[in-house]
Amino acid sequence: MRAFIPNYQLTTPASLADALALLKSEPDVWKPFAGGTDLMVLLEAGKLPHRNYINIWDLDELRGIDATDTHITLGALTTYTEIQSDPILRSEFPMLCQAASETGGLAIQNRGTLGGNIVNASPAADSPPALLAYDAEIELLSTGGSRWVPYQGFHTGYKQMHIGPDELLARIRLPRNTKGWRHYYRKVGTRKAQAISKVCFAAVSRMDHEQIVDTRIAVGSVAPIIVRCVQTENALRGRKLDTETIKLACDTLSHEISPIDDIRSTANYRLQVAKNLLTDFLLSHGLNG
Ligand SMILES: Cc1cc2nc3c(=O)[nH]c(=O)nc-3n(C[C@H](O)[C@H](O)[C@H](O)COP(=O)(O)OP(=O)(O)OC[C@H]3O[C@@H](n4cnc5c(N)ncnc54)[C@H](O)[C@@H]3O)c2cc1C
């Protein structure tokens, strides 16, 4: 059943300061409304329990993609279309661009935001695995000031995260340290477009003298939150890439993720696909020995 619109309130603040002041003055009463691509689905289905929203779409301070020598920083309102057209993101962070290009259709890519994807906190979201593999940090803003935190650890459980009721996600920052690394991103869904992931896999790695010097791996749709697979990374680091290493990595991954059966897939299928993608990622370096 559709929601009864007069029950809802949407206010448009004149400035970022006004938005933060409103969040502070009535904690838990107001929530941000960015592109609305997640919120409108709930509204249409009559399943949007929260009633009062702050329209943040026009806040220019939350827009833009800026680069320094060490980082690239994206405003929380950066859309998937903007991500795909940024030259630095395309050359240095191709997994984020690929995730953006495989998120919904064109209308969603024009309106959906990276910040909304993070705070919506779906375990099947497509950009967070890339953000985790790229060691992203996020900025949370309130009237009390700004705090930057690692994105890894931000989500604590299904739809739960370390964000205060008076805070906005303002920016996402990626360290420019993966030049020359191998980047591997795969979204596995029922079809190519407009599909929710059954498994989403993102990984980067750096090799030296046939050894894995460093790697960062993240997988979506295999646990209540997107998982950065630290144990699997540790099992791989410093090892020669051979069949024994691949088996060890797959065994470690099996213990690190906890997929479930749901309407989109089964736990067994998800586990097997995650191991297949890890194997394919490792084989893409070429085997030794
Ligand atoms: C047809 C369709 C297809 C889709 N396909 C995909 C897909 O393939 N992959 C995928 O990952 N997602 C997909 N989505 C989900 C959605 O488009 C994304 O999650 C999108 O990035 C949400 O961004 P938004 O700005 O629209 O968020 P909104 O709907 O505006 O908000 C989502 C949540 O985030 C909060 N929020 C938003 N911005 C902020 C902020 N700056 N600070 C604090 N809280 C904030 C809101 O309060 C709300 O709780 C799809 C949705 C639809 C309708």
Short mmCIF file of C-alpha atoms and ligand atoms in Angstrom, two decimals:
data_model
loop_
_atom_site.label_atom_id
_atom_site.label_comp_id
_atom_site.label_asym_id
_atom_site.label_seq_id
_atom_site.Cartn_x
_atom_site.Cartn_y
_atom_site.Cartn_z
CA MET A 1 0.00 0.00 0.00
CA ARG A 2 1.33 3.47 -0.86
CA ALA A 3 2.27 5.84 1.94
CA PHE A 4 -0.12 8.66 2.89
CA ILE A 5 1.99 11.66 1.80
CA PRO A 6 0.52 14.25 4.24
CA ASN A 7 2.04 12.14 7.04
CA TYR A 8 5.51 13.07 5.79
CA GLN A 9 7.52 16.24 6.02
CA LEU A 10 10.46 17.30 3.82
CA THR A 11 12.30 20.50 4.65
CA THR A 12 14.98 22.17 2.53
CA PRO A 13 17.59 24.02 4.61
CA ALA A 14 19.20 27.15 3.18
CA SER A 15 22.70 26.02 4.10
CA LEU A 16 24.78 23.15 5.45
CA ALA A 17 24.96 24.98 8.80
CA ASP A 18 21.14 25.11 8.93
CA ALA A 19 20.90 21.40 8.12
CA LEU A 20 23.35 20.51 10.91
CA ALA A 21 21.60 22.84 13.36
CA LEU A 22 18.26 21.16 12.66
CA LEU A 23 19.76 17.68 13.16
CA LYS A 24 21.25 18.88 16.45
CA SER A 25 18.15 20.65 17.76
CA GLU A 26 15.83 17.64 17.38
CA PRO A 27 17.93 14.46 17.49
CA ASP A 28 16.33 11.42 15.81
CA VAL A 29 13.43 13.54 14.52
CA TRP A 30 15.07 14.49 11.21
CA LYS A 31 16.94 12.28 8.77
CA PRO A 32 18.79 13.23 5.57
CA PHE A 33 17.13 12.76 2.19
CA ALA A 34 19.79 12.75 -0.56
CA GLY A 35 18.95 11.29 -4.00
CA GLY A 36 15.96 9.49 -2.50
CA THR A 37 16.49 6.34 -4.59
CA ASP A 38 16.36 4.07 -1.54
CA LEU A 39 13.90 6.16 0.45
CA MET A 40 11.37 6.58 -2.38
CA VAL A 41 11.10 2.80 -2.87
CA LEU A 42 10.13 2.45 0.79
CA LEU A 43 7.74 5.40 0.56
CA GLU A 44 6.02 3.94 -2.51
CA ALA A 45 5.64 0.59 -0.74
CA GLY A 46 4.21 2.25 2.39
CA LYS A 47 7.20 0.97 4.36
CA LEU A 48 8.93 4.20 5.32
CA PRO A 49 8.48 4.40 9.08
CA HIS A 50 10.43 7.61 9.60
CA ARG A 51 8.38 10.75 8.82
CA ASN A 52 10.64 13.85 8.81
CA TYR A 53 13.38 14.43 6.26
CA ILE A 54 15.93 17.11 5.47
CA ASN A 55 16.51 17.56 1.75
CA ILE A 56 20.32 17.76 1.44
CA TRP A 57 20.41 17.52 -2.38
CA ASP A 58 21.15 21.25 -2.85
CA LEU A 59 24.01 21.49 -0.33
CA ASP A 60 26.99 22.29 -2.54
CA GLU A 61 29.44 21.64 0.32
CA LEU A 62 28.57 17.93 0.00
CA ARG A 63 29.36 17.85 -3.73
CA GLY A 64 32.46 17.75 -5.88
CA ILE A 65 35.49 15.52 -6.44
CA ASP A 66 38.82 17.04 -5.33
CA ALA A 67 42.30 15.63 -5.75
CA THR A 68 45.55 16.30 -3.90
CA ASP A 69 48.86 14.48 -4.39
CA THR A 70 47.89 11.96 -1.71
CA HIS A 71 44.08 11.62 -1.80
CA ILE A 72 40.97 11.97 -3.88
CA THR A 73 37.96 13.22 -1.93
CA LEU A 74 34.34 12.83 -3.04
CA GLY A 75 31.41 14.77 -1.61
CA ALA A 76 28.76 12.46 -0.14
CA LEU A 77 26.31 13.67 -2.82
CA THR A 78 28.55 12.50 -5.67
CA THR A 79 26.36 10.52 -8.05
CA TYR A 80 27.29 7.33 -9.89
CA THR A 81 27.28 9.27 -13.16
CA GLU A 82 29.80 11.76 -11.76
CA ILE A 83 32.01 8.94 -10.47
CA GLN A 84 32.15 7.31 -13.90
CA SER A 85 33.17 10.51 -15.66
CA ASP A 86 36.02 11.54 -13.34
CA PRO A 87 39.40 10.97 -15.02
CA ILE A 88 41.38 10.28 -11.82
CA LEU A 89 38.80 7.82 -10.54
CA ARG A 90 38.78 6.09 -13.93
CA SER A 91 42.54 5.66 -14.03
CA GLU A 92 43.38 5.07 -10.34
CA PHE A 93 40.16 3.68 -8.83
CA PRO A 94 38.61 1.67 -11.66
CA MET A 95 36.69 -0.64 -9.32
CA LEU A 96 34.66 2.29 -7.98
CA CYS A 97 33.83 3.35 -11.54
CA GLN A 98 32.88 -0.20 -12.46
CA ALA A 99 30.65 -0.47 -9.37
CA ALA A 100 29.00 2.83 -10.34
CA SER A 101 28.43 1.66 -13.92
CA GLU A 102 26.78 -1.55 -12.65
CA THR A 103 24.54 0.20 -10.12
CA GLY A 104 20.91 0.34 -11.27
CA GLY A 105 20.07 1.97 -14.60
CA LEU A 106 20.84 5.47 -15.88
CA ALA A 107 18.13 7.19 -13.82
CA ILE A 108 19.49 5.67 -10.61
CA GLN A 109 23.06 6.54 -11.63
CA ASN A 110 22.04 10.18 -12.17
CA ARG A 111 20.30 10.50 -8.83
CA GLY A 112 21.76 7.88 -6.43
CA THR A 113 24.66 9.10 -4.29
CA LEU A 114 27.72 7.42 -2.84
CA GLY A 115 26.87 8.77 0.63
CA GLY A 116 23.35 7.36 0.39
CA ASN A 117 24.73 3.97 -0.61
CA ILE A 118 26.99 3.91 2.46
CA VAL A 119 24.41 5.06 5.02
CA ASN A 120 21.62 2.94 3.55
CA ALA A 121 23.92 0.11 4.67
CA SER A 122 22.65 -2.70 2.49
CA PRO A 123 24.93 -5.76 2.73
CA ALA A 124 24.33 -6.12 -1.02
CA ALA A 125 25.42 -2.57 -1.95
CA ASP A 126 27.88 -2.45 -4.84
CA SER A 127 30.24 0.43 -4.07
CA PRO A 128 31.24 -0.43 -0.48
CA PRO A 129 33.38 -3.47 -1.44
CA ALA A 130 35.44 -1.21 -3.70
CA LEU A 131 35.64 1.48 -0.99
CA LEU A 132 36.87 -1.07 1.55
CA ALA A 133 39.47 -2.48 -0.83
CA TYR A 134 40.68 1.08 -1.49
CA ASP A 135 40.99 1.75 2.28
CA ALA A 136 38.48 4.61 2.20
CA GLU A 137 37.95 7.04 5.07
CA ILE A 138 34.74 8.93 5.67
CA GLU A 139 34.02 12.32 7.21
CA LEU A 140 31.14 12.74 9.63
CA LEU A 141 30.02 16.29 10.23
CA SER A 142 27.94 17.84 13.02
CA THR A 143 27.62 21.25 14.67
CA GLY A 144 30.42 20.01 16.94
CA GLY A 145 32.84 19.72 14.01
CA SER A 146 34.24 17.13 11.67
CA ARG A 147 35.67 13.68 12.33
CA TRP A 148 37.36 11.41 9.82
CA VAL A 149 37.10 7.65 10.49
CA PRO A 150 38.21 4.60 8.54
CA TYR A 151 35.32 3.21 6.52
CA GLN A 152 36.37 -0.25 7.65
CA GLY A 153 34.57 -0.75 10.97
CA PHE A 154 31.92 1.92 10.28
CA HIS A 155 29.19 -0.70 9.84
CA THR A 156 28.74 -2.75 13.00
CA GLY A 157 25.78 -5.01 12.12
CA TYR A 158 22.83 -5.24 9.76
CA LYS A 159 21.86 -1.59 9.03
CA GLN A 160 23.86 -0.47 12.07
CA MET A 161 26.75 1.98 11.99
CA HIS A 162 28.77 4.51 13.94
CA ILE A 163 26.89 7.68 12.98
CA GLY A 164 25.24 9.99 15.48
CA PRO A 165 21.67 11.29 14.99
CA ASP A 166 23.14 14.80 14.62
CA GLU A 167 25.75 13.79 12.02
CA LEU A 168 25.83 13.92 8.24
CA LEU A 169 28.18 11.86 6.12
CA ALA A 170 30.01 14.68 4.34
CA ARG A 171 32.90 13.24 2.32
CA ILE A 172 34.65 10.03 1.30
CA ARG A 173 38.44 10.03 0.89
CA LEU A 174 40.58 7.50 -0.97
CA PRO A 175 44.38 7.33 -0.59
CA ARG A 176 46.13 7.46 -3.96
CA ASN A 177 48.39 4.49 -3.17
CA THR A 178 47.28 1.77 -5.57
CA LYS A 179 49.06 2.86 -8.75
CA GLY A 180 50.56 -0.22 -10.36
CA TRP A 181 48.38 -2.56 -8.25
CA ARG A 182 46.06 -5.12 -9.83
CA HIS A 183 42.35 -4.21 -9.43
CA TYR A 184 39.66 -6.90 -9.68
CA TYR A 185 35.90 -6.22 -9.31
CA ARG A 186 33.03 -8.59 -10.07
CA LYS A 187 29.32 -8.20 -9.37
CA VAL A 188 27.41 -11.45 -9.72
CA GLY A 189 23.65 -11.03 -10.07
CA THR A 190 20.75 -12.55 -11.93
CA ARG A 191 21.37 -10.29 -14.89
CA LYS A 192 23.76 -7.52 -15.92
CA ALA A 193 21.64 -4.45 -15.12
CA GLN A 194 19.12 -3.58 -12.41
CA ALA A 195 20.06 -6.67 -10.39
CA ILE A 196 20.80 -6.85 -6.69
CA SER A 197 24.10 -8.62 -6.12
CA LYS A 198 24.23 -12.26 -5.09
CA VAL A 199 27.93 -11.75 -4.46
CA CYS A 200 30.05 -8.66 -5.02
CA PHE A 201 33.85 -9.01 -4.87
CA ALA A 202 36.51 -6.29 -4.92
CA ALA A 203 40.24 -6.78 -4.46
CA VAL A 204 43.56 -5.09 -5.10
CA SER A 205 47.01 -6.62 -4.88
CA ARG A 206 50.67 -5.84 -5.37
CA MET A 207 53.21 -8.49 -6.39
CA ASP A 208 56.99 -8.51 -6.19
CA HIS A 209 59.26 -11.33 -7.32
CA GLU A 210 56.30 -13.71 -7.65
CA GLN A 211 55.18 -13.01 -4.09
CA ILE A 212 52.02 -11.27 -2.93
CA VAL A 213 53.44 -8.25 -1.14
CA ASP A 214 50.10 -6.75 -0.23
CA THR A 215 46.41 -7.30 -0.92
CA ARG A 216 43.06 -5.91 0.22
CA ILE A 217 39.89 -7.93 -0.34
CA ALA A 218 36.22 -7.10 0.36
CA VAL A 219 33.07 -9.10 -0.38
CA GLY A 220 29.39 -8.10 -0.33
CA SER A 221 26.17 -10.12 0.13
CA VAL A 222 27.95 -12.76 2.20
CA ALA A 223 27.27 -11.47 5.75
CA PRO A 224 25.09 -8.86 7.53
CA ILE A 225 27.65 -6.22 6.49
CA ILE A 226 30.12 -5.95 3.63
CA VAL A 227 33.21 -7.87 4.82
CA ARG A 228 36.80 -6.72 4.54
CA CYS A 229 38.51 -10.14 4.51
CA VAL A 230 41.50 -9.39 6.73
CA GLN A 231 42.24 -13.02 7.61
CA THR A 232 42.33 -14.01 3.96
CA GLU A 233 44.58 -11.04 3.21
CA ASN A 234 46.93 -12.10 6.03
CA ALA A 235 46.99 -15.68 4.74
CA LEU A 236 48.07 -14.41 1.32
CA ARG A 237 50.57 -11.71 2.28
CA GLY A 238 54.18 -12.70 1.64
CA ARG A 239 53.31 -16.01 -0.05
CA LYS A 240 54.26 -17.32 -3.45
CA LEU A 241 51.22 -17.58 -5.68
CA ASP A 242 50.68 -21.31 -6.31
CA THR A 243 47.83 -23.80 -6.00
CA GLU A 244 48.59 -24.39 -2.32
CA THR A 245 48.27 -20.65 -1.61
CA ILE A 246 44.98 -20.47 -3.50
CA LYS A 247 43.57 -23.39 -1.50
CA LEU A 248 44.70 -21.80 1.76
CA ALA A 249 43.09 -18.49 0.77
CA CYS A 250 39.78 -20.15 -0.17
CA ASP A 251 39.71 -22.13 3.09
CA THR A 252 40.37 -18.95 5.08
CA LEU A 253 37.68 -17.04 3.18
CA SER A 254 35.14 -19.81 3.95
CA HIS A 255 35.62 -19.13 7.67
CA GLU A 256 35.56 -15.37 7.27
CA ILE A 257 32.19 -14.96 5.53
CA SER A 258 28.76 -16.19 6.61
CA PRO A 259 26.36 -16.14 3.65
CA ILE A 260 22.69 -16.97 4.13
CA ASP A 261 19.83 -18.40 2.07
CA ASP A 262 17.37 -15.73 0.95
CA ILE A 263 15.03 -14.99 -1.97
CA ARG A 264 17.94 -14.10 -4.26
CA SER A 265 20.27 -17.04 -3.65
CA THR A 266 21.49 -19.76 -1.31
CA ALA A 267 24.30 -19.76 1.22
CA ASN A 268 26.09 -22.59 -0.62
CA TYR A 269 25.94 -20.83 -3.96
CA ARG A 270 27.24 -17.58 -2.47
CA LEU A 271 30.10 -19.35 -0.70
CA GLN A 272 31.12 -21.19 -3.87
CA VAL A 273 30.91 -18.02 -6.00
CA ALA A 274 32.99 -16.06 -3.46
CA LYS A 275 35.68 -18.77 -3.55
CA ASN A 276 35.54 -18.90 -7.37
CA LEU A 277 36.01 -15.13 -7.58
CA LEU A 278 38.91 -15.22 -5.13
CA THR A 279 40.51 -17.97 -7.21
CA ASP A 280 39.93 -16.05 -10.44
CA PHE A 281 41.42 -12.90 -8.87
CA LEU A 282 44.53 -14.81 -7.76
CA LEU A 283 44.86 -16.65 -11.09
CA SER A 284 44.70 -13.33 -12.91
CA HIS A 285 48.25 -12.68 -11.62
CA GLY A 286 49.50 -15.87 -13.30
CA LEU A 287 50.52 -18.96 -11.31
CA ASN A 288 54.04 -19.88 -10.13
CA GLY A 289 55.45 -23.28 -9.49
C1 LIG B 1 15.77 0.57 -9.31
C2 LIG B 1 16.90 0.65 -8.32
C3 LIG B 1 18.10 0.00 -8.60
C4 LIG B 1 19.16 0.05 -7.69
N1 LIG B 1 20.30 -0.63 -7.99
C5 LIG B 1 21.32 -0.63 -7.11
C6 LIG B 1 22.51 -1.37 -7.40
O1 LIG B 1 22.64 -2.00 -8.45
N2 LIG B 1 23.51 -1.35 -6.47
C7 LIG B 1 23.39 -0.66 -5.30
O2 LIG B 1 24.34 -0.67 -4.48
N3 LIG B 1 22.28 0.06 -4.99
C8 LIG B 1 21.25 0.08 -5.87
N4 LIG B 1 20.10 0.77 -5.58
C9 LIG B 1 19.99 1.47 -4.28
C10 LIG B 1 20.25 3.00 -4.29
O3 LIG B 1 20.11 3.55 -5.57
C11 LIG B 1 21.65 3.32 -3.75
O4 LIG B 1 21.81 2.78 -2.45
C12 LIG B 1 21.91 4.83 -3.71
O5 LIG B 1 23.29 5.07 -3.67
C13 LIG B 1 21.26 5.54 -2.53
O6 LIG B 1 21.63 6.92 -2.59
P1 LIG B 1 20.53 8.06 -2.40
O7 LIG B 1 21.23 9.35 -2.43
O8 LIG B 1 19.41 7.90 -3.35
O9 LIG B 1 20.02 7.73 -0.88
P2 LIG B 1 18.66 8.14 -0.17
O10 LIG B 1 17.56 7.25 -0.64
O11 LIG B 1 18.42 9.61 -0.25
O12 LIG B 1 19.06 7.79 1.35
C14 LIG B 1 19.40 6.46 1.72
C15 LIG B 1 19.71 6.46 3.22
O13 LIG B 1 20.92 7.15 3.47
C16 LIG B 1 20.72 8.25 4.35
N5 LIG B 1 21.60 9.30 3.84
C17 LIG B 1 21.73 9.69 2.54
N6 LIG B 1 22.70 10.59 2.41
C18 LIG B 1 23.22 10.77 3.65
C19 LIG B 1 24.28 11.59 4.17
N7 LIG B 1 25.03 12.38 3.38
N8 LIG B 1 24.54 11.53 5.50
C20 LIG B 1 23.82 10.73 6.32
N9 LIG B 1 22.81 9.95 5.87
C21 LIG B 1 22.52 9.96 4.57
C22 LIG B 1 19.24 8.56 4.29
O14 LIG B 1 18.77 9.15 5.49
C23 LIG B 1 18.67 7.16 4.08
O15 LIG B 1 18.60 6.48 5.31
C24 LIG B 1 19.02 0.75 -6.47
C25 LIG B 1 17.80 1.43 -6.18
C26 LIG B 1 16.76 1.37 -7.10
C27 LIG B 1 15.48 2.08 -6.78
#
